[in-house]
Amino acid sequence: MVVKNLPGILLALAACLIPLVYGGNGYIMGLMVSGLIVAGVALAWALLGNLGGMVSFGHAAFFGVGAYASALLSAKAGLPVPLSLLAGGAVAALSSLAMLPALRLSGPYFALAILAYAHIFKILATELSWLTGGSAGFARFPVLPTIAGIDFSSRIGSYWLLVVMVGLCLLAYRAVKASHVGTALRAMAESEDATRVVGVNATLLKAWMLLLSAFITGLFGAMNAHIINFLEPDYAFSGTWSVLPIIAAIFGGYRTILGPVAGAVAIYLFDQLVAKAILPVGHQIILGVLLAGMILIAPNGLFGLFGKKKTGAAHAAA
Amino acid sequence: MLRLEDVTVRFGGLVALKDVSFAMGAGEILGLVGPNGAGKTTLFNTISGLVRPRSGNILFEEREIGGMALHARARLGLGRTFQIPQPMHHLTVRENLTVAQVFGAGKSDPARIDEILQVMELAEHAERDAATELALQELKRLEIAKALATNPRLLLLDEVLAGLESQAKRRFIAKLRELHQRYGLTIVIVEHDIETISTLCSRAVVLNFGQVIADGAPDDVFRNPAVVESYTGTADA
Amino acid sequence: MLELSQQAIFSGLLVGSVYALVALGIALTFGAMKIINLAHGELVLLAAYMAYFIESRTGWNPYAAIPLAFAITAVVSIAVYLLIDRIKLHRELNSLILTFAIGIILTNGILLVFASDVRSTNSPVLQDALSFHTVYAMKGELTAFVVSLAVMSALWWWLKLSWYGRAVRAVSSNRDAAMLMGIDPRRVELAAFLVAGILASVAGVALFTMSVVQPALGPALTVKAFVVTVLAGVGSIPGVFCAALLLGVTEAMTVTLASSALQELVGMVLFLLVLFFMPNGLFGARARRG
């Protein structure tokens, strides 16, 4: 049991050790906080890809919607920040309902529809300036609160909160994957007719995965908004929030549960510390090369390279 | 139980089924017969929801199901097998049955899964990967087991006996009779072997070029000159 | 108002012809290989920057850049094909991610070489305005329209009469049968990517002469091309042409009647509506349902 959970235990240990070692280094802790935000989105992306069988190029839409929803609800409706964070996730999930017709489209067309969808939200956020402040940005909204003596708006406080949130999302993901719904979705990937003919409502299950993925993405978008404490459409809906999670999930192995999370932190740190040092402008070119290389050499992720070659291992691995 | 009224199916310009009508009562075992390409599998696909009819009605227990989604028909109690077995990939045999039961029958009952595994002689393969670790005859039994796990009242069997030598076939016919009794099933079976139809079925419907050309007791049907012609015509070819 | 609308329709038709060229490149590779090249917009952009390069270095007319632009887009397009060809598993989705990654590489490559400034032509000839009764156009726009029409006619003729047209029809209907008939599908696919490169090079140069370009433009071009192919439904050239003109006019009308920021929104909404509710497109039939 311990051996099976070893990667998870190591990851949890690393998460606990980092603040002990780098707790005083605001720069590193800031990077870790952003890395964990990306990790949350990468997890959500991989959940949709692995369980729902859908590749999304538009998670920036859910990220931005969650960010704006939480910021606006806390600033204009006076909602306490912990609730507005959840509301951010909920509004993002709600916004994904508009994508439901796309679930009936086959893979590539779904990917394209969601790409267009992300563009639409970015334009809306810019145009609805009476609500969002438009391209001038939106800053007057509360930071993360202090609860029971812990200041969550500090880097250390945000860090721990994010560790717990990512952990909870991991557990939720694992629970869904292990459930009957997860089993049916696993079958759907390569035998859709056979799965539907025994009574599985494929579209409904995929819809639930889209909703869950959008919720998690919105939640982390909201967290990021309250940590950065400034929003503008070009930032909140930036393509970066779609690109980084894809690279992270592919890099870490999107068929695995922990891979995207570990991959996200690794990729984010690599991008900020290494790629940016080499190329201050256009450093994403390195990420592009990395992503292309991963797809060509190890589409199941780095963990997949070392994984067992048994049939179905890619799916069974956790 | 099942009633088809003037069901017509087209693929582009091709008429696959033309004005197919027949009705069957609960508890019947009906043999669906006809040369290759006569539309038997298309008929199964139409009843189970993979193919939408151009016109006509399909009534299951007096309820129109022609416009219903595939999965919804399975939940109503309509089970089917595929001629080329279609196991659910990346799942073990037991998981195949569990998914079928949870989603098709709407409940989780591991004891019943064990029973089906026993009945279909799959118990020793229960933990194997269904798509990659089963032999053809095991896959065919899994097809039936999956359908049974959804708790069907009507079962559509597509050439489940093909490829068996005569003794195994006799055993399997007895098995189907047992299933019919034990689970109170109504069965439609596609089968080429006239003798099998005669021993197993109370009734036979013959399709040729997408149309019903005979419908009645097997022995009468197989003496019908039109049937003999359609059958021997292709059998000799 | 009426005159403004007339002007919008006219300008929309002119820019629409370039959209058609971009869309046909995507439709061509999709038709041959069932693969959507998400880097196609970046390919067009690359050609546009070649036009900028030639014009800013030599002062020549941007159209003189077509040979250079073609050489570069052809090489990149074939490289994209060779990379896609290496994918063995889940080709449909993995190729999307791969071409997405190539798009990121190209966008950032352009950014590195040409910086993020907005560029447009300085050619006085192309910026010269011509008026026709109540509407007017820059010579650059008219030239782009004529060149696009000429390229599309050539493509139409080539698809109709060459070996490729027959082969691609055979391959896309049944790959195995086509191989039995002695058609090498890889040759067909390679030709499709090569011709898509030609189309991208002309479209990019034309785009530069009539509009402004910047490194971040690639994805928007790709999405516009999809909007067109989805509206058109089937990969027929007249269908794509009509859909592209429709998009161009719709965008221009939106800018005139509402605001320029809403320009892209209209295209996207149109795209989603057609995708969701008319899955066969406006002008044809092809199943997109999974």
PDB file of C-alpha atoms in Angstrom, chain A residues 118-129 134-135 233-234, chain C residues 220 224 250-269:
ATOM      1  CA  ALA A 118     -12.320  31.186 -24.921  1.00  0.00           C
ATOM      2  CA  HIS A 119     -11.973  34.024 -27.447  1.00  0.00           C
ATOM      3  CA  ILE A 120     -15.600  34.998 -26.893  1.00  0.00           C
ATOM      4  CA  PHE A 121     -15.149  35.336 -23.144  1.00  0.00           C
ATOM      5  CA  LYS A 122     -12.038  37.441 -23.481  1.00  0.00           C
ATOM      6  CA  ILE A 123     -13.857  39.834 -25.806  1.00  0.00           C
ATOM      7  CA  LEU A 124     -16.871  39.938 -23.476  1.00  0.00           C
ATOM      8  CA  ALA A 125     -14.695  40.781 -20.472  1.00  0.00           C
ATOM      9  CA  THR A 126     -13.150  43.646 -22.413  1.00  0.00           C
ATOM     10  CA  GLU A 127     -16.451  44.927 -23.761  1.00  0.00           C
ATOM     11  CA  LEU A 128     -18.547  44.732 -20.588  1.00  0.00           C
ATOM     12  CA  SER A 129     -16.417  47.468 -19.065  1.00  0.00           C
ATOM     13  CA  GLY A 134     -12.693  46.648 -19.285  1.00  0.00           C
ATOM     14  CA  SER A 135      -9.121  46.731 -20.501  1.00  0.00           C
ATOM     15  CA  PRO A 233      -8.998  40.669 -19.562  1.00  0.00           C
ATOM     16  CA  ASP A 234      -5.698  40.127 -21.355  1.00  0.00           C
TER      17      ASP A 234
ATOM     18  CA  ALA C 220      -6.971  34.453 -34.595  1.00  0.00           C
ATOM     19  CA  LYS C 224     -11.138  32.566 -38.611  1.00  0.00           C
ATOM     20  CA  THR C 250     -20.282  40.230 -41.247  1.00  0.00           C
ATOM     21  CA  GLU C 251     -17.124  41.465 -39.555  1.00  0.00           C
ATOM     22  CA  ALA C 252     -17.028  44.685 -41.559  1.00  0.00           C
ATOM     23  CA  MET C 253     -20.705  45.350 -40.856  1.00  0.00           C
ATOM     24  CA  THR C 254     -20.127  44.777 -37.140  1.00  0.00           C
ATOM     25  CA  VAL C 255     -17.301  47.284 -37.122  1.00  0.00           C
ATOM     26  CA  THR C 256     -19.442  49.825 -38.965  1.00  0.00           C
ATOM     27  CA  LEU C 257     -22.680  49.351 -37.062  1.00  0.00           C
ATOM     28  CA  ALA C 258     -21.377  48.430 -33.586  1.00  0.00           C
ATOM     29  CA  SER C 259     -17.724  48.536 -32.561  1.00  0.00           C
ATOM     30  CA  SER C 260     -14.440  47.226 -33.827  1.00  0.00           C
ATOM     31  CA  ALA C 261     -13.919  45.254 -30.617  1.00  0.00           C
ATOM     32  CA  LEU C 262     -16.996  43.178 -31.387  1.00  0.00           C
ATOM     33  CA  GLN C 263     -15.647  42.252 -34.823  1.00  0.00           C
ATOM     34  CA  GLU C 264     -14.242  38.907 -33.765  1.00  0.00           C
ATOM     35  CA  LEU C 265     -17.090  38.135 -31.413  1.00  0.00           C
ATOM     36  CA  VAL C 266     -19.574  37.992 -34.266  1.00  0.00           C
ATOM     37  CA  GLY C 267     -17.466  35.486 -36.173  1.00  0.00           C
ATOM     38  CA  MET C 268     -17.073  33.270 -33.100  1.00  0.00           C
ATOM     39  CA  VAL C 269     -20.738  33.333 -32.230  1.00  0.00           C
TER      40      VAL C 269
END
